[in-house]
Amino acid sequence: MDSDGTRDTRRTQANPVPRPAAPPEGSALPPMPAMPPGAPPRPDGAAFLAWLRAPRPEAAPGVWRLGHLPRPEQEPEPTPARQLLSGALIAFLVGWLVWSLLWNGYLGGWWVIPLELFTPDSWREGNDRVGNAVLWYSYYTLIALAILLVVGRLGRWGEVWRRYGPPAWRPAGAAGQPAPAPERDPAEWPQLRAEGAHEAAERLAAEARTGIMRDVDHARISRAWQSVRSGRHGLTAFTGAVLKDGSGACAHPSGDRDLPTRHARHDLLTGQVRLGTTADDPRNPYHYRGSGLALGPDLLGTSLLAVGPAGSGKTGSLIRPLAESLCLHALAGRAAVVAVGAAGAGLGPDGAYDVVVRVGHPESVYDLDLYGGTTDPDEAAAILAEALVGDLADPHPGSDSRRSTTVLAQLLGPFQAVHGRFPSVPELRGLLDGAPGPLAALRKGLTDTGQEPLLRELDARERQMAHPGDVGTVLADRIALLDRPAFASFFDTSGHTRPFSLKALDHPVRVRIDLPERGHADASRILARLVLAQFTAGVTVREDRSLFACLLLDDASGVVTPEAVRGIQRLRSAGAGAVLTLRTLDDAPRPLRGPLLGATGCRMALSGLTPWDGQDFAEVWGKEWTEARDVTDRQIIAETPAGKAVHMLRRVITGKAPTARAVTVRQVERERWSASELAHGVPPGHAVLSLTTVRGEHAPPLLVDLRG
């Protein structure tokens, strides 16, 4: 069955991407979800069932929900340990004293009057001494328990028990979870049973109990079931696929059921990947402190910008876990991912991707489509103009690169009409340079076919070439960066290679694009802008927007342009997102820094940020009202001789003059994180991260330990 989001992912421009002959090595039995360190393997499926049934309470944005223990919004007033223990001891002694006074009769016999008034005389004066003793001692026990209850409340024995008793000895999460009722047990697939698919539910439940099913299988089949509920696919086809293949039904076209390796902690039931732990810091809200920090499509759908110097953890702590998570989502039919970085950047092994494009590498199996898979000359010109000279456009809001787009369209349209394809890089360079041979051949082809409108386009291009300051010269210089021997076998438009097109993001495809930064830095920046432009143009016209599409750009230096910022703003409504990393905000034009921070809903400032970058983050995060305490000590002046003598004695003993302390509490508005704190107060391995979900929920800037 072709389930929703798991259809053939191979819609590239030229040739289909071949499926691997076999799953990657080690994927025949993919790893189970992460288990506690030192836990023995459980081949009977107990580990999978424990993961599936684990509590996942609703939580604030960014909280790792698997096994999360909610905390109150406000921090309770803590009681010092010395005060708590001494109060408990004093309450116990008071209770003991009261009981001793009652027992020895020092307080009179009034406390036994209820027993004498409400019990028959025959019970108290009968010959049954045993029964009489039981009656009286039961009453004594009741009075003792009442005293214990009162002094226990006064001495806060319950808090002492929780803080120092056995509940504090047991490690968090040690208590097992009871098996839920069958109608609520996710391992029994109650949603299938409710629709009458009992045989399919029994097959899946049996494979879950025996350990055959994995977390990716569960997520993939759940996604396929959603397509059945939405009416895209029939119930009969779904149940037939499940009865035939079990937990391997509705498989990804690659045949993979897991990644070759996993380095991060994933929870595919909530779609989250854990990045670290929210620090127990007073600047973090109390209900976030100590909880896991995780990201998912609900947060990445608003896009993310991470800024930090080299070595701060942008790739290893952010891009690599996100790429791994999105590849798992793609195997489950939920997402399409494009990871872009320098060759050897560590974005994951080749076996984790369906398509690996190594630009400039002679052994690369796939090529990159220079025109994004489109056949419209105007659209192709707009994408290519953004890639070539988008960084040269006026960075102020409202600017564009229409002149460059027009120049390219004047050449692409006639060339396509004559040759039935777009020009290759050398051919386009020759046309932009104004070489007489290519232009004359193009004119002859248009004349022979009677393409009068396109001849006027070519005439206009030739007239503009004679004017000083023609933008075609700049375009020719930029396209020359791609017309190098290292790229001779790339960007082919003749149909002899396998160009990958980002039009394939209609399907759950996993793509990695390696850029040739060494020796070709300018060309790499052009290609990065090209991929971003093709991504933003392609995802906005997709048919199935329930399939989340995400672009991971490991280094966005030179990529931030006015059109790129506008494109990122459109991703949220298109069911897509982008993750960009920068070493510094200076890599983006100054007028675009504010719009870029405003276009991304999630913003991360890593350790080692400069004060100038910190100022931009401090401005976008704004201010908040906080309580400020001013403590003032004033000297006490004695007026009487006795008072002066006492003050003199205190000065001799303490060495200080007697003072009185005054505390003033007031509400002030301060920055959530100042530029100085971001530059100097973020420890190594930490980051400050603010979050926004696609539903509009916000999380304030949080100090996160990326190593936890």
XYZ file of C-alpha atoms in Angstrom:
708
model
C 0.000 0.000 0.000
C 1.203 3.519 -0.781
C 0.365 5.309 2.421
C 0.083 9.042 2.776
C 3.590 10.428 2.736
C 5.183 7.065 1.942
C 4.644 7.004 -1.799
C 7.540 6.870 -4.228
C 9.973 9.566 -3.190
C 11.774 9.588 -6.488
C 10.187 12.501 -8.335
C 13.352 14.161 -9.564
C 13.649 16.025 -12.829
C 15.538 13.546 -14.970
C 15.871 9.996 -13.732
C 14.414 8.337 -10.653
C 16.697 7.879 -7.711
C 17.487 4.141 -7.526
C 16.485 2.312 -4.406
C 19.289 0.556 -2.539
C 19.531 -3.149 -3.200
C 19.403 -3.855 0.535
C 18.996 -1.899 3.735
C 22.168 -0.356 5.150
C 24.385 -2.608 7.175
C 23.043 -2.991 10.678
C 19.480 -1.948 9.836
C 18.012 -5.441 9.610
C 17.435 -5.266 13.351
C 17.353 -1.525 14.056
C 18.175 -0.347 17.554
C 15.453 -0.149 20.150
C 14.587 3.160 21.797
C 17.202 4.413 24.234
C 17.313 2.444 27.525
C 18.816 3.511 30.846
C 22.583 2.967 31.077
C 23.421 -0.528 32.268
C 19.933 -1.923 31.644
C 19.969 -5.459 30.226
C 18.511 -6.037 26.762
C 14.911 -7.184 26.672
C 14.299 -9.183 23.505
C 10.668 -9.915 24.439
C 9.527 -6.418 23.536
C 9.351 -5.155 27.109
C 11.572 -2.179 26.268
C 9.351 -1.158 23.364
C 6.164 -1.562 25.420
C 7.673 0.455 28.271
C 8.569 3.225 25.815
C 5.146 3.127 24.180
C 3.241 3.221 27.475
C 5.458 5.791 29.195
C 3.620 8.947 30.337
C 3.874 11.985 28.083
C 1.977 14.750 29.852
C 1.154 18.006 28.131
C 3.947 20.475 28.773
C 5.219 23.909 27.842
C 6.887 24.381 24.433
C 10.276 22.707 24.210
C 9.889 20.395 27.224
C 10.955 16.781 26.667
C 7.627 15.107 27.360
C 8.754 11.478 27.674
C 8.611 10.745 31.414
C 8.281 14.448 32.253
C 7.190 15.326 35.798
C 5.300 18.651 35.705
C 6.290 21.336 38.183
C 4.275 24.321 39.429
C 4.506 27.604 37.562
C 5.865 29.472 40.590
C 8.707 28.297 42.793
C 7.465 27.414 46.303
C 9.066 29.267 49.163
C 11.845 26.927 50.334
C 12.252 26.206 54.026
C 15.876 25.997 55.237
C 16.844 22.492 56.317
C 17.917 23.627 59.790
C 14.630 25.424 60.384
C 12.609 22.503 59.029
C 14.327 19.851 61.158
C 14.375 21.947 64.324
C 10.686 22.776 63.902
C 9.836 19.102 63.456
C 11.825 18.178 66.578
C 10.295 20.944 68.686
C 6.779 19.948 67.576
C 7.511 16.347 68.563
C 8.768 17.427 72.008
C 5.700 19.606 72.522
C 3.433 16.706 71.609
C 5.340 14.415 73.959
C 5.018 16.959 76.760
C 1.268 17.361 76.251
C 0.747 13.593 76.254
C 2.903 13.180 79.358
C 0.895 15.842 81.222
C -2.372 14.206 80.226
C -1.209 10.707 81.100
C 0.091 11.654 84.526
C -2.984 13.684 85.387
C -1.350 17.086 85.692
C -4.017 18.579 83.427
C -6.950 16.916 85.182
C -9.304 14.227 83.976
C -11.385 16.299 81.603
C -9.991 14.537 78.552
C -11.636 11.188 79.519
C -15.078 12.745 80.092
C -16.288 11.864 76.540
C -15.534 8.195 77.194
C -17.430 8.260 80.502
C -20.423 10.119 79.047
C -20.971 8.135 75.857
C -20.256 4.553 76.949
C -22.658 2.444 79.082
C -21.694 1.777 82.687
C -21.858 -1.960 82.049
C -18.986 -1.585 79.539
C -16.755 0.239 82.042
C -17.695 -1.602 85.258
C -18.320 -5.111 83.996
C -16.401 -8.218 84.891
C -14.799 -8.379 81.453
C -11.432 -6.851 82.308
C -9.952 -7.589 78.891
C -12.747 -5.818 77.071
C -12.574 -2.916 79.492
C -8.823 -2.580 78.899
C -9.307 -2.690 75.135
C -11.909 0.070 75.374
C -9.741 2.382 77.468
C -6.521 1.807 75.553
C -8.321 2.315 72.262
C -9.452 5.687 73.544
C -5.898 6.527 74.660
C -4.608 5.581 71.194
C -7.195 7.820 69.550
C -6.132 10.796 71.681
C -2.430 10.103 70.969
C -3.097 9.961 67.238
C -4.974 13.264 67.398
C -1.998 14.867 69.156
C 0.382 13.400 66.579
C -1.753 14.740 63.749
C -1.738 18.249 65.190
C 1.973 18.374 65.972
C 2.763 16.718 62.600
C 1.019 19.542 60.790
C 2.676 22.169 62.952
C 6.108 20.574 62.529
C 5.653 19.902 58.762
C 6.565 16.246 59.122
C 5.204 15.562 55.642
C 7.774 17.861 54.074
C 10.528 16.244 56.163
C 9.389 12.833 54.881
C 9.399 13.952 51.247
C 12.768 15.681 51.533
C 14.704 13.171 53.639
C 12.585 10.001 53.728
C 12.403 7.008 51.354
C 10.660 9.038 48.598
C 13.894 11.045 48.275
C 16.034 7.895 48.200
C 14.284 6.373 45.191
C 15.724 7.632 41.873
C 13.404 9.565 39.600
C 11.416 7.377 37.229
C 12.212 4.168 39.179
C 8.578 3.418 39.812
C 7.078 1.220 37.112
C 3.990 2.160 35.168
C 1.015 -0.193 35.421
C -0.296 -1.570 32.165
C -3.260 0.503 30.960
C -6.658 -0.906 30.156
C -6.858 -2.644 26.740
C -9.114 0.067 25.316
C -6.477 2.668 26.248
C -3.322 0.638 25.636
C -1.508 2.042 22.557
C 0.175 -1.339 22.096
C -3.244 -2.897 21.402
C -4.060 -0.348 18.643
C -7.539 0.588 19.921
C -8.026 3.049 17.047
C -7.898 0.173 14.561
C -10.251 -1.969 16.631
C -12.740 0.880 16.832
C -12.957 0.887 13.015
C -13.341 -2.880 12.758
C -9.765 -3.766 11.754
C -9.395 -6.359 14.537
C -7.136 -8.745 12.624
C -4.678 -5.988 11.722
C -4.682 -4.757 15.325
C -3.994 -8.265 16.620
C -1.077 -8.687 14.206
C 0.490 -5.377 15.220
C -0.085 -5.979 18.950
C 1.551 -9.401 18.733
C 4.634 -7.984 17.010
C 4.825 -5.199 19.604
C 4.826 -7.747 22.434
C 7.467 -9.949 20.800
C 9.836 -7.061 20.070
C 9.563 -7.102 16.268
C 7.991 -3.653 16.083
C 10.181 -0.595 16.610
C 9.444 3.066 17.203
C 9.827 3.958 13.506
C 7.381 1.186 12.569
C 4.813 2.481 15.034
C 5.151 6.052 13.760
C 4.991 4.973 10.116
C 1.878 2.814 10.546
C 0.215 5.548 12.613
C 0.889 7.970 9.771
C -0.597 5.517 7.264
C -3.653 5.092 9.484
C -4.139 8.861 9.480
C -4.295 8.765 5.687
C -7.003 6.114 5.955
C -8.986 8.244 8.405
C -8.651 11.266 6.109
C -10.038 9.259 3.177
C -6.900 9.289 1.029
C -6.545 5.524 1.147
C -8.925 2.678 1.736
C -9.253 0.589 4.865
C -9.085 -2.630 2.859
C -5.712 -1.775 1.322
C -4.333 -0.772 4.723
C -5.449 -3.932 6.523
C -4.207 -6.066 3.627
C -0.756 -4.485 3.846
C -0.627 -4.970 7.626
C -1.753 -8.605 7.465
C 0.854 -9.275 4.799
C 3.892 -7.435 6.201
C 3.023 -6.781 9.852
C 5.052 -3.980 11.363
C 6.959 -3.664 8.073
C 3.849 -2.525 6.215
C 3.667 0.788 4.345
C 7.458 0.884 4.258
C 9.540 3.808 3.082
C 10.518 3.406 -0.599
C 14.142 2.869 0.413
C 13.125 -0.179 2.432
C 14.826 1.192 5.556
C 13.074 0.813 8.889
C 15.681 2.704 10.900
C 18.927 4.632 10.577
C 22.290 2.872 10.620
C 23.204 4.632 13.878
C 21.617 6.990 16.378
C 23.462 9.523 18.500
C 20.619 11.566 20.014
C 17.558 10.618 22.069
C 14.373 10.529 20.011
C 10.711 10.107 20.852
C 8.788 9.514 17.657
C 5.488 9.344 19.523
C 5.733 13.075 20.238
C 8.101 13.818 17.337
C 10.775 15.268 19.616
C 14.551 15.023 19.715
C 16.309 15.876 22.964
C 19.026 18.525 22.718
C 19.924 19.016 26.383
C 18.646 19.994 29.814
C 17.220 23.311 30.912
C 19.616 24.648 33.537
C 18.525 25.022 37.149
C 19.142 28.747 36.979
C 17.123 31.588 38.554
C 16.833 33.238 35.130
C 14.825 30.244 33.837
C 11.122 29.901 34.712
C 10.687 27.475 37.591
C 8.561 24.956 35.646
C 11.333 24.613 33.041
C 14.256 24.083 35.407
C 15.800 20.633 35.277
C 13.525 19.412 32.466
C 14.757 18.089 29.147
C 14.839 20.490 26.212
C 13.573 19.056 22.923
C 12.580 20.239 19.462
C 10.051 18.863 17.017
C 8.217 19.850 13.835
C 5.801 21.973 15.867
C 8.728 24.257 16.745
C 10.861 23.883 13.613
C 7.818 24.950 11.602
C 8.537 28.524 12.717
C 12.213 28.171 11.628
C 15.291 28.468 13.832
C 18.352 30.708 13.780
C 21.419 29.695 15.797
C 24.379 32.036 16.241
C 27.663 31.075 17.840
C 31.396 31.030 17.073
C 33.225 28.029 15.674
C 33.384 25.203 18.202
C 30.330 26.320 20.170
C 28.307 23.245 19.140
C 26.151 24.429 16.248
C 26.766 21.322 14.149
C 27.274 18.606 16.742
C 24.693 19.753 19.280
C 22.017 21.132 16.965
C 22.246 20.326 13.245
C 23.312 16.668 13.606
C 20.526 15.711 16.086
C 17.931 17.577 14.036
C 19.067 15.898 10.810
C 18.903 12.516 12.537
C 15.415 13.231 13.881
C 14.065 14.453 10.551
C 15.506 11.408 8.763
C 13.579 9.215 11.215
C 10.462 11.263 10.518
C 11.048 10.744 6.793
C 11.246 6.973 7.289
C 7.907 7.261 9.102
C 6.421 9.171 6.180
C 6.072 12.394 8.139
C 8.784 14.680 6.797
C 11.196 15.529 3.995
C 14.629 16.843 4.916
C 17.450 18.578 3.036
C 20.711 18.943 4.971
C 23.299 21.289 3.461
C 26.827 21.662 4.737
C 30.479 21.498 3.869
C 31.929 18.163 2.869
C 32.815 16.241 6.022
C 30.744 18.486 8.278
C 29.317 15.470 10.099
C 25.666 15.638 9.074
C 25.263 11.882 9.243
C 26.451 8.825 7.293
C 25.534 8.233 3.664
C 23.311 5.328 4.675
C 21.008 7.703 6.539
C 20.050 9.504 3.304
C 18.308 8.588 0.076
C 20.186 11.160 -2.003
C 23.720 12.438 -1.376
C 24.864 15.210 -3.718
C 28.608 15.888 -3.514
C 29.059 18.995 -5.589
C 32.523 19.009 -7.127
C 33.263 15.406 -6.160
C 33.974 13.221 -9.210
C 32.367 10.153 -7.598
C 29.075 11.843 -6.777
C 26.141 9.747 -7.999
C 23.744 12.674 -8.183
C 23.852 16.095 -9.781
C 22.127 19.272 -8.620
C 19.491 20.845 -10.839
C 20.547 24.437 -11.414
C 16.988 25.510 -12.235
C 15.074 23.722 -9.456
C 13.181 21.347 -11.736
C 10.972 24.074 -13.194
C 10.136 24.526 -16.864
C 9.002 28.142 -16.498
C 11.779 30.520 -17.689
C 10.614 33.340 -15.431
C 10.587 31.139 -12.340
C 13.977 29.675 -13.220
C 15.365 33.191 -13.771
C 14.097 34.379 -10.377
C 15.679 31.421 -8.568
C 18.981 31.704 -10.406
C 19.165 35.482 -9.944
C 18.704 35.065 -6.193
C 21.524 32.529 -6.110
C 23.953 34.545 -8.220
C 23.497 38.129 -7.048
C 20.976 37.991 -4.199
C 23.672 39.095 -1.767
C 24.371 42.184 -3.906
C 20.783 43.440 -3.808
C 19.938 46.399 -1.607
C 19.441 44.784 1.820
C 16.844 47.316 2.964
C 13.274 45.960 3.206
C 11.304 46.357 0.013
C 14.270 45.959 -2.295
C 14.479 43.198 -4.917
C 16.612 41.872 -7.752
C 14.182 42.358 -10.624
C 16.877 43.634 -13.020
C 18.903 40.435 -12.671
C 15.769 38.324 -13.028
C 14.809 40.182 -16.193
C 18.256 39.753 -17.731
C 18.246 36.004 -17.111
C 14.676 35.625 -18.358
C 15.626 37.405 -21.598
C 18.126 34.619 -22.235
C 16.515 31.539 -20.698
C 13.231 31.921 -22.550
C 14.721 32.090 -26.069
C 17.239 29.335 -25.320
C 14.498 26.993 -24.082
C 12.361 27.738 -27.126
C 15.204 26.777 -29.462
C 16.763 23.817 -27.625
C 13.897 22.520 -25.488
C 15.975 22.871 -22.315
C 17.748 25.476 -20.255
C 21.414 26.308 -20.948
C 24.245 24.627 -19.113
C 26.690 26.695 -17.096
C 29.201 27.248 -19.975
C 26.369 28.078 -22.381
C 24.801 30.547 -19.961
C 28.164 32.157 -19.305
C 28.696 32.653 -23.016
C 25.301 34.311 -23.405
C 25.855 36.618 -20.434
C 29.319 37.592 -21.672
C 27.716 38.699 -24.926
C 29.847 36.463 -27.114
C 28.742 36.961 -30.723
C 28.687 33.267 -31.619
C 26.138 32.040 -29.026
C 23.887 35.070 -29.467
C 23.952 34.775 -33.278
C 23.135 31.057 -33.099
C 20.289 31.781 -30.728
C 18.950 34.525 -32.971
C 19.081 32.224 -36.018
C 17.178 29.529 -34.164
C 14.451 31.975 -33.154
C 14.223 33.367 -36.682
C 13.910 29.893 -38.217
C 11.067 28.988 -35.869
C 9.288 32.324 -36.149
C 9.520 33.243 -32.453
C 8.940 36.984 -32.816
C 8.142 37.780 -29.120
C 11.308 36.006 -28.030
C 13.320 37.833 -30.692
C 12.244 41.095 -29.085
C 13.510 39.770 -25.740
C 16.872 38.980 -27.307
C 17.014 42.404 -29.011
C 16.388 44.111 -25.663
C 19.181 42.074 -24.067
C 21.639 43.086 -26.787
C 20.736 46.767 -26.411
C 21.229 46.618 -22.626
C 24.642 45.012 -23.041
C 25.878 48.166 -24.768
C 24.991 50.352 -21.765
C 27.545 50.913 -18.997
C 26.653 49.309 -15.678
C 24.759 46.443 -17.274
C 23.957 43.837 -14.618
C 24.705 41.083 -17.119
C 28.418 41.625 -16.516
C 27.981 40.903 -12.806
C 25.900 37.825 -13.578
C 28.591 36.594 -15.957
C 31.274 37.055 -13.293
C 29.206 35.116 -10.770
C 28.277 32.263 -13.117
C 31.973 31.972 -13.961
C 32.524 30.756 -10.383
C 30.505 27.666 -11.304
C 32.197 27.273 -14.680
C 35.294 25.656 -13.220
C 36.947 22.327 -14.080
C 35.901 20.908 -10.695
C 32.246 21.412 -11.655
C 32.534 20.301 -15.276
C 30.358 17.227 -14.748
C 27.741 19.072 -12.666
C 24.701 21.214 -13.468
C 24.164 19.324 -16.691
C 20.912 20.050 -18.531
C 21.282 17.607 -21.412
C 19.663 14.711 -19.553
C 22.776 12.533 -19.356
C 23.143 12.862 -15.557
C 20.833 12.514 -12.558
C 20.072 16.024 -11.376
C 18.272 16.164 -8.064
C 15.449 18.671 -7.896
C 13.873 20.053 -4.748
C 10.516 19.450 -6.406
C 10.861 15.980 -4.857
C 9.965 17.402 -1.432
C 6.385 16.314 -2.090
C 7.590 12.957 -0.735
C 9.468 11.840 2.411
C 12.918 12.028 0.843
C 16.182 12.372 2.791
C 18.768 14.539 1.039
C 22.267 15.652 1.956
C 24.122 18.201 -0.159
C 27.872 18.566 0.402
C 29.268 21.923 -0.665
C 32.877 22.301 -1.873
C 34.005 24.958 0.589
C 37.709 24.167 0.291
C 38.987 26.278 -2.577
C 35.487 27.237 -3.743
C 34.070 29.338 -0.918
C 32.302 31.799 -3.225
C 30.803 28.992 -5.283
C 29.596 27.312 -2.078
C 27.784 30.461 -1.009
C 26.126 30.675 -4.432
C 25.007 27.054 -4.165
C 23.712 27.571 -0.624
C 21.616 30.513 -1.816
C 20.452 28.394 -4.748
C 19.263 25.571 -2.494
C 17.502 27.984 -0.128
C 15.786 29.755 -3.034
C 14.688 26.460 -4.580
C 13.466 25.200 -1.214
C 11.345 28.252 -0.418
C 9.945 28.268 -3.962
C 9.208 24.534 -4.013
C 7.569 23.946 -0.637
C 5.066 26.760 -1.079
C 3.479 25.028 -4.092
C 3.341 21.492 -2.670
C 0.106 19.543 -2.787
C 0.518 17.720 0.537
C 1.439 20.232 3.211
C 0.858 17.738 6.017
C 4.296 16.381 5.106
C 6.682 18.601 7.035
C 9.633 19.822 4.953
C 12.756 21.212 6.574
C 16.014 22.674 5.285
C 19.074 22.424 7.537
C 21.742 24.924 6.465
C 24.859 24.309 8.517
C 26.527 27.590 7.587
C 24.327 30.404 6.291
C 27.126 32.915 5.796
C 26.357 34.987 2.721
C 22.922 33.383 2.384
C 20.829 36.002 4.183
C 19.308 38.209 1.497
C 16.083 40.238 1.347
C 14.399 37.548 -0.736
C 15.647 34.806 1.596
C 14.113 36.574 4.598
C 10.808 36.930 2.768
C 10.953 33.258 1.789
C 11.551 32.152 5.389
C 8.525 34.160 6.471
C 6.356 32.148 4.064
C 7.506 28.719 5.258
C 5.327 28.601 8.361
C 2.071 28.627 6.394
C 3.465 26.059 3.936
C 4.096 23.348 6.533
C 7.855 23.812 6.309
C 10.750 25.317 8.221
C 14.419 26.178 7.941
C 17.299 25.923 10.412
C 20.154 28.350 9.779
C 23.411 28.705 11.677
C 25.783 31.685 11.664
C 29.126 32.251 13.329
C 28.123 35.854 13.924
C 25.305 38.156 12.923
C 27.916 40.200 11.075
C 27.607 37.534 8.341
C 24.200 39.083 7.569
C 23.789 42.677 6.334
C 23.007 45.054 9.154
C 19.575 46.102 7.795
C 18.535 42.441 7.572
C 19.457 41.325 11.098
C 16.250 42.560 12.676
C 13.994 41.135 9.928
C 15.893 37.820 10.083
C 15.439 37.517 13.851
C 11.800 38.474 13.419
C 11.202 35.940 10.631
C 12.440 33.011 12.767
C 10.286 31.896 15.672
C 13.106 30.029 17.456
C 16.346 31.835 18.233
C 19.491 30.379 19.803
C 22.501 32.262 21.125
C 25.379 29.906 21.902
C 28.307 30.389 24.234
C 30.990 32.787 23.055
C 28.679 35.336 21.463
C 30.065 38.839 20.964
C 28.442 41.769 22.833
C 27.334 43.245 19.498
C 25.465 40.066 18.582
C 24.161 39.863 22.136
C 22.663 43.326 21.769
C 20.571 42.189 18.794
C 19.290 39.163 20.708
C 18.580 41.285 23.789
C 16.479 43.656 21.692
C 14.423 40.944 20.030
C 13.812 39.160 23.357
C 12.633 42.383 24.948
C 12.100 43.175 28.628
C 10.035 41.803 31.494
C 8.771 43.031 34.833
C 10.741 41.708 37.768
C 10.902 42.269 41.508
C 13.897 44.250 42.753
C 14.923 44.359 46.419
C 16.925 47.270 47.809
C 18.519 46.616 51.209
C 19.649 49.603 53.273
C 21.611 49.465 56.552
C 21.441 52.547 58.815
C 23.264 53.109 62.048
C 21.184 53.178 65.251
C 21.813 56.214 67.435
C 21.317 55.649 71.155
C 19.863 58.545 73.175
C 20.035 57.206 76.738
C 23.195 56.459 78.754
C 22.159 52.800 79.076
C 21.618 52.527 75.351
C 24.980 54.081 74.610
C 26.624 51.602 76.986
C 24.937 48.679 75.262
C 25.963 49.985 71.821
C 29.548 50.417 72.997
C 29.571 46.840 74.291
C 28.204 45.522 70.950
C 30.857 47.504 69.069
C 33.615 45.984 71.236
C 32.265 42.451 70.747
C 31.348 42.541 67.028
C 33.633 45.287 65.779
C 30.679 46.928 64.020
C 28.292 49.667 64.923
C 24.673 48.607 65.644
C 22.593 48.933 62.471
C 18.990 48.432 61.394
C 18.196 46.882 58.017
C 15.443 48.274 55.765
C 14.226 46.312 52.687
C 12.422 48.059 49.803
C 10.645 45.921 47.192
C 9.655 47.420 43.839
C 8.696 46.313 40.336
C 11.161 47.235 37.577
C 11.379 46.425 33.862
C 14.626 44.779 32.835
C 15.984 42.927 29.815
C 15.373 39.191 29.887
C 19.008 38.655 28.859
C 21.343 41.594 28.509
C 24.064 41.799 25.887
C 26.719 41.485 28.598
C 25.097 38.349 30.061
C 24.867 36.726 26.646
C 28.501 37.537 25.915
C 29.979 36.628 29.290
C 27.350 34.773 31.337
C 26.650 31.728 29.130
C 28.934 28.846 30.191
C 30.699 26.683 27.588
C 28.451 24.002 26.186
C 25.349 26.065 26.960
C 23.018 28.200 24.879
C 20.124 30.586 25.409
C 17.119 29.501 23.355
C 13.679 31.039 22.842
C 10.893 29.058 21.188
C 7.659 29.643 19.300
C 5.291 26.924 18.120
C 3.280 26.972 14.910
C 0.190 27.515 17.097
C 1.680 30.710 18.501
C 2.738 29.462 21.951
C 5.914 31.048 23.277
C 8.728 30.020 25.590
C 10.953 32.752 27.039
C 14.729 32.628 26.561
C 15.990 29.541 28.385
C 19.526 28.723 29.476
C 20.108 25.178 28.191
C 22.937 22.761 28.875
C 23.540 21.146 25.486
C 25.613 18.393 27.072
C 22.867 17.125 29.401
